[in-house]
């Protein structure tokens, strides 16, 4: 029976090659897209599930409320892990990872600058599953100054040699290698190259459970392993006693409270709270899943449409099969298996597509997939499922429709057995395809418009042609003035400035006291320590008062400059100058520094355009060691010359460290990576969608005009012109596009408006993207159907009538 | 074998109600060769479709092999049909995409025969009908007569009790038409019951009995020879 079905399917496919090609191409494109997305989504959902204990591991996070400003951070203070284990019996173990940036590693006098190195507790290998290649997980990180390397780092430093027992220098300290583990797989948020023992750090800070340390939050992540029987909700639902004991003693002094939250290990990937590393948006994932489903549906729609339209061609076969005893169910299965068979052929083609497009996809998705990944569980199950689903979606309706044909009518040989009934469903499906296409085009246009808006938005400060040198330790920082003077000798360097933080990167938040009437009240502010050249260097305009002066010693640590938002936020609208600000609290909560406001600058974006402008306070520090960065303004177009000049100058100035140089404007541009990626994804899928819709309409119009050749012939005999025939057909198809536009526009308007609301700065929604996408869809439709209609309309009517 | 009683078929559209069969009652015995005649639109084909279990009547009774089948579901009808009825159509209704062999094999597939049994049966009828040399050809490569011969092969391959032929010579010239009629007569002699709808007096003369329909009703039911004589006498 199956053989008979396949023979019949194959010969029918061969008989109408154009339709078959359209069907296979569209299904292949749909399957390709769906497989790519499945590959991506599956990888995203597999994050961190390779750890044997992953179901019982949680990351603990902190919600800190300081003077009304609440920050939810993935990083936590050192004592949290030990305190949780001490207080709650359900906590089996804790592990902390204290991440280090730009770590200088010295191996037998060869220097390497590394990131993704972290100090970790010795329990790390009990909690997480990191397979050892050499060394023993038991006690690997128990001793101070021990390190476990990943395989690739070990090979980089020691080649094929077993490094266990060897010594290397990390930030000038000797560490002994106690083990080598496999490289981290791509599906973990804990991308680490080396683990150093936590006990190498100052035990006063790392192991003391003091309240003040609970407020000293470093780049430290805390994970706990719960006992199988324990319930984590039970712990985190009420932690009053815990806070009373640990966080509140110091919190009360600085007017702050803390709350701890947790995220199961497998969900950490989708946590977007601040400082969550390698985090991804679950919304993007949802959007992609929806796009995949739409892709398969849109590709299936073409098959459904063409098959029902062309059902007449198979009518005799159905009649004969039924007369020969085939039941409706058997006919249904035959036609469904035909579409599944076609989907299988499409799978082969899509494998070719996938192989060709894999590099581009990997680039877009920032992954490194290969075709072989499809052979891994569960993808090896998902791929056939996608193919089956595509086949079923494409073939279900035609199979129902065809199997319901009545043999008595067909076999009488009446030519009038209309394909696909009234064609209402076909029209609805064409409208559906165009709705999706128009929505995706509109989405692409709006995303790129918003991106352009953000990229061209005036930041309120100048970021181009400005390079940043990071000074890596206290000793080097103390000599910053010497470096600055030396660099200024270069004629291509037009200016320099020094600061603790750099615009476009992270900033420190300070809890401060501000003068309100006769009282001092709590507030939070973004603070930066800058030199007196900083404001001029970045072209930040002074609105009121004055800049820090090099000549006035009194400016040091006792004068501050605020931005307009800070002035308004503190309620000092009219007379901010001379107001008192205090910060730097001791253990009793008393401020150690007091300063008066000497100037107010125009608002400018120090962080990124995803966040509103925050209150900013600029401080002129006493100690040059507060300057972590030296920023250089160079002549336009001299980027590469300056880069090599800085590298050699830094090498001479600080031979022990690796030069770390970056550019200010890059920091800002990187923020838009997510929007750029979203824009590309929308663009790609919009194009795919348009192509599939185009192909579908091409096939459908070809068939429908073919069917109406007689009508065209009769009309021409009766005196109709080619133009009026063209217009008559256009009307039928154009209506569909117009209806699609009317549906797509409000829906995409709604979603785009919602998406734009997530931005602090947003482009206005205007009519142009909507009009453009509708006009484009209309143009595609006209172009597609014109070909066939024109061909049929230009035929000699006698031929058409004779053929009938 | 077949007995109908007050068989009625009404076609309804939104505006019109057409009575195609109006209380038709008659009986056909095993081994008979019956011709159904009448003008266009008199209900011949509708009757044949109901007798062939391709359609259900709107009213009345239909006893097929001692089963009252008028209320049968499509599945039940398909089941009964594939075991007992073979069809021959005016326009042959061969599947263009299947070869002669594959077309003939079709009923056996739905009856669940094994591939070897199918081969045996198909080759048997192919040689009986003397078209073995055409077994790998496709319908469009054959003449009309040959196509109808294939259609007859397909109708008989499952050895049905009844063959229903709907104007089997309508699309054939007289030589090929006679050939097909001789085949049907031969089958009948071997015990197969044949019910044939036809416009042709000549074809009807092969039958033992003629049922004449007019406006959905049986007007005469005669032995062929008597009918021919009466019409000659007129």
PDB file of C-alpha atoms in Angstrom, chain A residues 349-602:
ATOM      1  CA  UNK A 349      17.314  20.087   0.776  1.00  0.00           C
ATOM      2  CA  UNK A 350      17.181  21.974   4.061  1.00  0.00           C
ATOM      3  CA  UNK A 351      20.236  20.058   5.294  1.00  0.00           C
ATOM      4  CA  UNK A 352      22.048  21.554   2.328  1.00  0.00           C
ATOM      5  CA  UNK A 353      20.690  25.019   3.164  1.00  0.00           C
ATOM      6  CA  UNK A 354      21.711  24.591   6.791  1.00  0.00           C
ATOM      7  CA  UNK A 355      25.241  23.557   5.851  1.00  0.00           C
ATOM      8  CA  UNK A 356      25.596  26.585   3.572  1.00  0.00           C
ATOM      9  CA  UNK A 357      24.083  29.079   6.001  1.00  0.00           C
ATOM     10  CA  UNK A 358      25.591  27.726   9.218  1.00  0.00           C
ATOM     11  CA  UNK A 359      28.535  30.187   9.341  1.00  0.00           C
ATOM     12  CA  UNK A 360      26.235  33.185   8.877  1.00  0.00           C
ATOM     13  CA  UNK A 361      23.822  31.821  11.453  1.00  0.00           C
ATOM     14  CA  UNK A 362      26.610  31.174  13.952  1.00  0.00           C
ATOM     15  CA  UNK A 363      27.809  34.722  13.444  1.00  0.00           C
ATOM     16  CA  UNK A 364      24.331  36.145  13.976  1.00  0.00           C
ATOM     17  CA  UNK A 365      23.539  33.966  16.980  1.00  0.00           C
ATOM     18  CA  UNK A 366      27.046  34.134  18.414  1.00  0.00           C
ATOM     19  CA  UNK A 367      27.249  30.333  18.608  1.00  0.00           C
ATOM     20  CA  UNK A 368      29.399  27.624  17.094  1.00  0.00           C
ATOM     21  CA  UNK A 369      26.956  24.983  15.902  1.00  0.00           C
ATOM     22  CA  UNK A 370      27.671  22.407  13.238  1.00  0.00           C
ATOM     23  CA  UNK A 371      25.441  20.084  11.265  1.00  0.00           C
ATOM     24  CA  UNK A 372      26.598  17.212  13.497  1.00  0.00           C
ATOM     25  CA  UNK A 373      24.895  18.845  16.490  1.00  0.00           C
ATOM     26  CA  UNK A 374      21.625  17.706  14.948  1.00  0.00           C
ATOM     27  CA  UNK A 375      22.619  14.121  15.699  1.00  0.00           C
ATOM     28  CA  UNK A 376      22.688  14.784  19.442  1.00  0.00           C
ATOM     29  CA  UNK A 377      19.820  14.108  21.784  1.00  0.00           C
ATOM     30  CA  UNK A 378      17.231  15.690  21.923  1.00  0.00           C
ATOM     31  CA  UNK A 379      17.723  17.329  18.515  1.00  0.00           C
ATOM     32  CA  UNK A 380      17.845  13.949  16.846  1.00  0.00           C
ATOM     33  CA  UNK A 381      14.265  13.638  18.032  1.00  0.00           C
ATOM     34  CA  UNK A 382      13.215  17.269  17.384  1.00  0.00           C
ATOM     35  CA  UNK A 383      14.286  17.354  13.732  1.00  0.00           C
ATOM     36  CA  UNK A 384      12.086  14.431  12.598  1.00  0.00           C
ATOM     37  CA  UNK A 385       9.344  15.941  14.733  1.00  0.00           C
ATOM     38  CA  UNK A 386       9.626  19.274  12.886  1.00  0.00           C
ATOM     39  CA  UNK A 387       9.510  17.459   9.561  1.00  0.00           C
ATOM     40  CA  UNK A 388       6.505  15.409  10.639  1.00  0.00           C
ATOM     41  CA  UNK A 389       4.756  18.493  12.000  1.00  0.00           C
ATOM     42  CA  UNK A 390       5.432  20.465   8.825  1.00  0.00           C
ATOM     43  CA  UNK A 391       4.111  17.594   6.737  1.00  0.00           C
ATOM     44  CA  UNK A 392       0.999  17.276   8.875  1.00  0.00           C
ATOM     45  CA  UNK A 393       0.315  21.024   8.961  1.00  0.00           C
ATOM     46  CA  UNK A 394       0.775  21.312   5.236  1.00  0.00           C
ATOM     47  CA  UNK A 395      -1.175  18.214   4.328  1.00  0.00           C
ATOM     48  CA  UNK A 396      -3.918  17.977   6.926  1.00  0.00           C
ATOM     49  CA  UNK A 397      -6.444  20.276   5.316  1.00  0.00           C
ATOM     50  CA  UNK A 398      -5.867  19.078   1.734  1.00  0.00           C
ATOM     51  CA  UNK A 399      -6.152  15.493   2.998  1.00  0.00           C
ATOM     52  CA  UNK A 400      -9.452  16.232   4.739  1.00  0.00           C
ATOM     53  CA  UNK A 401     -10.727  18.095   1.718  1.00  0.00           C
ATOM     54  CA  UNK A 402      -9.629  15.565  -0.853  1.00  0.00           C
ATOM     55  CA  UNK A 403     -10.767  12.531   1.111  1.00  0.00           C
ATOM     56  CA  UNK A 404     -14.219  14.054   1.425  1.00  0.00           C
ATOM     57  CA  UNK A 405     -14.677  14.159  -2.366  1.00  0.00           C
ATOM     58  CA  UNK A 406     -17.682  12.141  -3.466  1.00  0.00           C
ATOM     59  CA  UNK A 407     -16.749   9.403  -5.906  1.00  0.00           C
ATOM     60  CA  UNK A 408     -20.200   9.367  -7.493  1.00  0.00           C
ATOM     61  CA  UNK A 409     -19.727  12.951  -8.686  1.00  0.00           C
ATOM     62  CA  UNK A 410     -16.110  12.675  -9.708  1.00  0.00           C
ATOM     63  CA  UNK A 411     -16.442   9.478 -11.672  1.00  0.00           C
ATOM     64  CA  UNK A 412     -19.238  10.788 -13.775  1.00  0.00           C
ATOM     65  CA  UNK A 413     -16.420  12.792 -15.359  1.00  0.00           C
ATOM     66  CA  UNK A 414     -17.897  16.226 -14.816  1.00  0.00           C
ATOM     67  CA  UNK A 415     -15.205  18.817 -15.434  1.00  0.00           C
ATOM     68  CA  UNK A 416     -16.894  21.167 -13.067  1.00  0.00           C
ATOM     69  CA  UNK A 417     -15.536  19.568  -9.944  1.00  0.00           C
ATOM     70  CA  UNK A 418     -14.182  22.811  -8.515  1.00  0.00           C
ATOM     71  CA  UNK A 419     -10.846  22.643  -6.801  1.00  0.00           C
ATOM     72  CA  UNK A 420     -10.870  23.822  -3.242  1.00  0.00           C
ATOM     73  CA  UNK A 421     -14.516  24.775  -2.973  1.00  0.00           C
ATOM     74  CA  UNK A 422     -15.087  28.519  -2.763  1.00  0.00           C
ATOM     75  CA  UNK A 423     -11.408  29.157  -2.155  1.00  0.00           C
ATOM     76  CA  UNK A 424     -12.254  31.145   0.971  1.00  0.00           C
ATOM     77  CA  UNK A 425      -9.739  29.239   3.023  1.00  0.00           C
ATOM     78  CA  UNK A 426      -7.095  29.786   0.355  1.00  0.00           C
ATOM     79  CA  UNK A 427      -7.747  33.497   0.420  1.00  0.00           C
ATOM     80  CA  UNK A 428      -7.618  33.546   4.203  1.00  0.00           C
ATOM     81  CA  UNK A 429      -4.277  31.740   4.142  1.00  0.00           C
ATOM     82  CA  UNK A 430      -2.826  34.159   1.595  1.00  0.00           C
ATOM     83  CA  UNK A 431      -4.003  37.023   3.795  1.00  0.00           C
ATOM     84  CA  UNK A 432      -2.370  35.327   6.775  1.00  0.00           C
ATOM     85  CA  UNK A 433       0.960  35.048   4.933  1.00  0.00           C
ATOM     86  CA  UNK A 434       0.863  38.700   4.018  1.00  0.00           C
ATOM     87  CA  UNK A 435      -0.120  39.739   7.530  1.00  0.00           C
ATOM     88  CA  UNK A 436       3.007  38.049   8.873  1.00  0.00           C
ATOM     89  CA  UNK A 437       5.174  39.468   6.085  1.00  0.00           C
ATOM     90  CA  UNK A 438       3.901  42.999   6.598  1.00  0.00           C
ATOM     91  CA  UNK A 439       4.345  42.717  10.363  1.00  0.00           C
ATOM     92  CA  UNK A 440       7.916  41.503   9.995  1.00  0.00           C
ATOM     93  CA  UNK A 441       8.809  44.223   7.487  1.00  0.00           C
ATOM     94  CA  UNK A 442       7.286  46.862   9.752  1.00  0.00           C
ATOM     95  CA  UNK A 443       9.180  45.353  12.696  1.00  0.00           C
ATOM     96  CA  UNK A 444      12.461  45.449  10.785  1.00  0.00           C
ATOM     97  CA  UNK A 445      11.946  49.058   9.800  1.00  0.00           C
ATOM     98  CA  UNK A 446      10.933  50.184  13.286  1.00  0.00           C
ATOM     99  CA  UNK A 447      13.820  48.355  14.992  1.00  0.00           C
ATOM    100  CA  UNK A 448      16.335  49.938  12.630  1.00  0.00           C
ATOM    101  CA  UNK A 449      14.659  53.314  13.045  1.00  0.00           C
ATOM    102  CA  UNK A 450      14.912  53.049  16.824  1.00  0.00           C
ATOM    103  CA  UNK A 451      18.521  51.903  16.516  1.00  0.00           C
ATOM    104  CA  UNK A 452      19.340  54.881  14.316  1.00  0.00           C
ATOM    105  CA  UNK A 453      17.597  57.151  16.772  1.00  0.00           C
ATOM    106  CA  UNK A 454      19.658  55.834  19.677  1.00  0.00           C
ATOM    107  CA  UNK A 455      22.909  55.911  17.731  1.00  0.00           C
ATOM    108  CA  UNK A 456      22.365  59.493  16.637  1.00  0.00           C
ATOM    109  CA  UNK A 457      21.005  60.700  19.943  1.00  0.00           C
ATOM    110  CA  UNK A 458      22.984  63.542  21.440  1.00  0.00           C
ATOM    111  CA  UNK A 459      24.582  62.074  24.543  1.00  0.00           C
ATOM    112  CA  UNK A 460      25.416  65.469  25.959  1.00  0.00           C
ATOM    113  CA  UNK A 461      29.103  64.604  25.805  1.00  0.00           C
ATOM    114  CA  UNK A 462      31.673  63.939  23.073  1.00  0.00           C
ATOM    115  CA  UNK A 463      32.822  60.326  22.764  1.00  0.00           C
ATOM    116  CA  UNK A 464      34.566  60.089  19.389  1.00  0.00           C
ATOM    117  CA  UNK A 465      38.367  59.882  19.032  1.00  0.00           C
ATOM    118  CA  UNK A 466      38.883  59.219  22.708  1.00  0.00           C
ATOM    119  CA  UNK A 467      41.017  56.288  23.847  1.00  0.00           C
ATOM    120  CA  UNK A 468      41.078  54.892  27.373  1.00  0.00           C
ATOM    121  CA  UNK A 469      44.120  53.486  29.161  1.00  0.00           C
ATOM    122  CA  UNK A 470      43.381  51.372  32.201  1.00  0.00           C
ATOM    123  CA  UNK A 471      45.870  51.575  35.039  1.00  0.00           C
ATOM    124  CA  UNK A 472      46.009  48.234  36.691  1.00  0.00           C
ATOM    125  CA  UNK A 473      47.481  48.637  40.147  1.00  0.00           C
ATOM    126  CA  UNK A 474      47.975  51.183  42.882  1.00  0.00           C
ATOM    127  CA  UNK A 475      51.664  51.634  42.192  1.00  0.00           C
ATOM    128  CA  UNK A 476      51.080  52.507  38.549  1.00  0.00           C
ATOM    129  CA  UNK A 477      48.170  54.778  39.445  1.00  0.00           C
ATOM    130  CA  UNK A 478      50.364  56.754  41.799  1.00  0.00           C
ATOM    131  CA  UNK A 479      52.583  57.604  38.821  1.00  0.00           C
ATOM    132  CA  UNK A 480      49.712  58.614  36.534  1.00  0.00           C
ATOM    133  CA  UNK A 481      50.837  62.236  36.226  1.00  0.00           C
ATOM    134  CA  UNK A 482      54.186  61.126  34.763  1.00  0.00           C
ATOM    135  CA  UNK A 483      52.398  59.036  32.147  1.00  0.00           C
ATOM    136  CA  UNK A 484      50.002  61.864  31.328  1.00  0.00           C
ATOM    137  CA  UNK A 485      52.875  64.305  30.830  1.00  0.00           C
ATOM    138  CA  UNK A 486      54.727  61.842  28.635  1.00  0.00           C
ATOM    139  CA  UNK A 487      51.705  61.175  26.426  1.00  0.00           C
ATOM    140  CA  UNK A 488      50.998  64.860  25.961  1.00  0.00           C
ATOM    141  CA  UNK A 489      54.267  65.154  24.086  1.00  0.00           C
ATOM    142  CA  UNK A 490      52.701  63.367  21.112  1.00  0.00           C
ATOM    143  CA  UNK A 491      51.480  66.036  18.636  1.00  0.00           C
ATOM    144  CA  UNK A 492      48.488  63.827  17.661  1.00  0.00           C
ATOM    145  CA  UNK A 493      47.209  63.882  21.235  1.00  0.00           C
ATOM    146  CA  UNK A 494      45.011  66.921  21.687  1.00  0.00           C
ATOM    147  CA  UNK A 495      44.043  66.490  25.298  1.00  0.00           C
ATOM    148  CA  UNK A 496      43.995  64.134  28.261  1.00  0.00           C
ATOM    149  CA  UNK A 497      41.979  63.645  31.402  1.00  0.00           C
ATOM    150  CA  UNK A 498      41.914  61.272  34.367  1.00  0.00           C
ATOM    151  CA  UNK A 499      38.958  59.663  36.070  1.00  0.00           C
ATOM    152  CA  UNK A 500      37.870  56.720  38.136  1.00  0.00           C
ATOM    153  CA  UNK A 501      35.103  55.573  35.750  1.00  0.00           C
ATOM    154  CA  UNK A 502      34.755  56.033  32.026  1.00  0.00           C
ATOM    155  CA  UNK A 503      31.523  57.163  30.313  1.00  0.00           C
ATOM    156  CA  UNK A 504      29.720  54.255  28.670  1.00  0.00           C
ATOM    157  CA  UNK A 505      31.010  51.711  31.238  1.00  0.00           C
ATOM    158  CA  UNK A 506      30.084  50.923  34.826  1.00  0.00           C
ATOM    159  CA  UNK A 507      29.846  53.519  37.584  1.00  0.00           C
ATOM    160  CA  UNK A 508      29.916  53.540  41.355  1.00  0.00           C
ATOM    161  CA  UNK A 509      26.802  54.331  43.303  1.00  0.00           C
ATOM    162  CA  UNK A 510      27.200  56.238  46.505  1.00  0.00           C
ATOM    163  CA  UNK A 511      24.876  56.548  49.443  1.00  0.00           C
ATOM    164  CA  UNK A 512      25.104  60.209  50.497  1.00  0.00           C
ATOM    165  CA  UNK A 513      23.528  62.758  52.827  1.00  0.00           C
ATOM    166  CA  UNK A 514      22.199  65.954  51.317  1.00  0.00           C
ATOM    167  CA  UNK A 515      21.103  69.226  52.853  1.00  0.00           C
ATOM    168  CA  UNK A 516      17.353  69.611  52.948  1.00  0.00           C
ATOM    169  CA  UNK A 517      16.368  72.711  54.904  1.00  0.00           C
ATOM    170  CA  UNK A 518      18.223  72.399  58.160  1.00  0.00           C
ATOM    171  CA  UNK A 519      18.475  68.634  58.023  1.00  0.00           C
ATOM    172  CA  UNK A 520      20.675  66.159  56.236  1.00  0.00           C
ATOM    173  CA  UNK A 521      18.691  63.439  54.427  1.00  0.00           C
ATOM    174  CA  UNK A 522      19.721  60.216  52.649  1.00  0.00           C
ATOM    175  CA  UNK A 523      20.019  59.934  48.881  1.00  0.00           C
ATOM    176  CA  UNK A 524      21.894  57.886  46.294  1.00  0.00           C
ATOM    177  CA  UNK A 525      23.948  59.246  43.482  1.00  0.00           C
ATOM    178  CA  UNK A 526      26.164  58.005  40.643  1.00  0.00           C
ATOM    179  CA  UNK A 527      29.639  59.235  41.523  1.00  0.00           C
ATOM    180  CA  UNK A 528      32.805  59.691  39.545  1.00  0.00           C
ATOM    181  CA  UNK A 529      36.193  60.972  40.621  1.00  0.00           C
ATOM    182  CA  UNK A 530      37.543  63.241  37.905  1.00  0.00           C
ATOM    183  CA  UNK A 531      40.320  65.725  37.360  1.00  0.00           C
ATOM    184  CA  UNK A 532      39.709  69.393  36.540  1.00  0.00           C
ATOM    185  CA  UNK A 533      40.058  68.708  32.756  1.00  0.00           C
ATOM    186  CA  UNK A 534      37.348  66.063  32.569  1.00  0.00           C
ATOM    187  CA  UNK A 535      34.302  68.276  31.834  1.00  0.00           C
ATOM    188  CA  UNK A 536      36.055  70.308  29.174  1.00  0.00           C
ATOM    189  CA  UNK A 537      37.605  67.148  27.700  1.00  0.00           C
ATOM    190  CA  UNK A 538      34.188  65.548  27.160  1.00  0.00           C
ATOM    191  CA  UNK A 539      32.613  68.890  26.198  1.00  0.00           C
ATOM    192  CA  UNK A 540      30.105  68.706  29.019  1.00  0.00           C
ATOM    193  CA  UNK A 541      28.579  72.171  29.330  1.00  0.00           C
ATOM    194  CA  UNK A 542      28.540  73.996  32.673  1.00  0.00           C
ATOM    195  CA  UNK A 543      25.124  75.567  33.323  1.00  0.00           C
ATOM    196  CA  UNK A 544      25.752  77.203  36.614  1.00  0.00           C
ATOM    197  CA  UNK A 545      28.736  77.864  38.898  1.00  0.00           C
ATOM    198  CA  UNK A 546      32.193  76.769  37.899  1.00  0.00           C
ATOM    199  CA  UNK A 547      34.470  73.838  37.077  1.00  0.00           C
ATOM    200  CA  UNK A 548      37.089  72.403  39.478  1.00  0.00           C
ATOM    201  CA  UNK A 549      40.138  74.624  39.477  1.00  0.00           C
ATOM    202  CA  UNK A 550      43.691  73.381  39.422  1.00  0.00           C
ATOM    203  CA  UNK A 551      44.729  76.371  41.451  1.00  0.00           C
ATOM    204  CA  UNK A 552      42.248  75.979  44.276  1.00  0.00           C
ATOM    205  CA  UNK A 553      43.388  73.335  46.745  1.00  0.00           C
ATOM    206  CA  UNK A 554      40.065  73.754  48.532  1.00  0.00           C
ATOM    207  CA  UNK A 555      38.275  72.056  45.630  1.00  0.00           C
ATOM    208  CA  UNK A 556      39.890  68.732  46.539  1.00  0.00           C
ATOM    209  CA  UNK A 557      37.351  66.446  48.255  1.00  0.00           C
ATOM    210  CA  UNK A 558      35.386  69.436  49.496  1.00  0.00           C
ATOM    211  CA  UNK A 559      33.706  70.607  46.305  1.00  0.00           C
ATOM    212  CA  UNK A 560      31.366  68.699  44.092  1.00  0.00           C
ATOM    213  CA  UNK A 561      29.746  69.327  40.722  1.00  0.00           C
ATOM    214  CA  UNK A 562      26.253  67.940  40.047  1.00  0.00           C
ATOM    215  CA  UNK A 563      24.202  67.441  36.927  1.00  0.00           C
ATOM    216  CA  UNK A 564      20.807  69.093  36.452  1.00  0.00           C
ATOM    217  CA  UNK A 565      18.931  65.846  37.248  1.00  0.00           C
ATOM    218  CA  UNK A 566      20.703  65.621  40.624  1.00  0.00           C
ATOM    219  CA  UNK A 567      19.805  69.224  41.431  1.00  0.00           C
ATOM    220  CA  UNK A 568      16.154  68.607  40.589  1.00  0.00           C
ATOM    221  CA  UNK A 569      16.131  65.234  42.381  1.00  0.00           C
ATOM    222  CA  UNK A 570      17.490  66.848  45.555  1.00  0.00           C
ATOM    223  CA  UNK A 571      14.880  69.616  45.262  1.00  0.00           C
ATOM    224  CA  UNK A 572      17.454  72.406  44.902  1.00  0.00           C
ATOM    225  CA  UNK A 573      16.014  73.842  41.715  1.00  0.00           C
ATOM    226  CA  UNK A 574      16.754  77.507  42.335  1.00  0.00           C
ATOM    227  CA  UNK A 575      19.904  77.679  44.370  1.00  0.00           C
ATOM    228  CA  UNK A 576      22.004  74.558  44.253  1.00  0.00           C
ATOM    229  CA  UNK A 577      25.340  76.310  44.637  1.00  0.00           C
ATOM    230  CA  UNK A 578      26.882  76.114  48.102  1.00  0.00           C
ATOM    231  CA  UNK A 579      24.639  73.232  49.250  1.00  0.00           C
ATOM    232  CA  UNK A 580      26.186  70.582  51.509  1.00  0.00           C
ATOM    233  CA  UNK A 581      26.774  66.927  50.528  1.00  0.00           C
ATOM    234  CA  UNK A 582      28.292  64.236  52.797  1.00  0.00           C
ATOM    235  CA  UNK A 583      29.506  60.678  52.127  1.00  0.00           C
ATOM    236  CA  UNK A 584      32.094  57.984  52.955  1.00  0.00           C
ATOM    237  CA  UNK A 585      30.599  56.551  56.147  1.00  0.00           C
ATOM    238  CA  UNK A 586      32.600  54.931  58.949  1.00  0.00           C
ATOM    239  CA  UNK A 587      31.533  51.787  60.848  1.00  0.00           C
ATOM    240  CA  UNK A 588      29.214  53.896  63.026  1.00  0.00           C
ATOM    241  CA  UNK A 589      27.541  55.447  60.008  1.00  0.00           C
ATOM    242  CA  UNK A 590      29.174  58.862  60.324  1.00  0.00           C
ATOM    243  CA  UNK A 591      30.115  60.641  57.094  1.00  0.00           C
ATOM    244  CA  UNK A 592      33.835  61.227  56.693  1.00  0.00           C
ATOM    245  CA  UNK A 593      33.720  63.629  53.767  1.00  0.00           C
ATOM    246  CA  UNK A 594      31.719  66.839  53.330  1.00  0.00           C
ATOM    247  CA  UNK A 595      31.608  69.046  50.273  1.00  0.00           C
ATOM    248  CA  UNK A 596      29.782  72.061  48.852  1.00  0.00           C
ATOM    249  CA  UNK A 597      28.229  72.234  45.400  1.00  0.00           C
ATOM    250  CA  UNK A 598      30.322  74.572  43.206  1.00  0.00           C
ATOM    251  CA  UNK A 599      28.829  73.884  39.804  1.00  0.00           C
ATOM    252  CA  UNK A 600      25.970  72.352  37.837  1.00  0.00           C
ATOM    253  CA  UNK A 601      26.451  70.737  34.416  1.00  0.00           C
ATOM    254  CA  UNK A 602      23.968  70.019  31.684  1.00  0.00           C
TER     255      UNK A 602
END
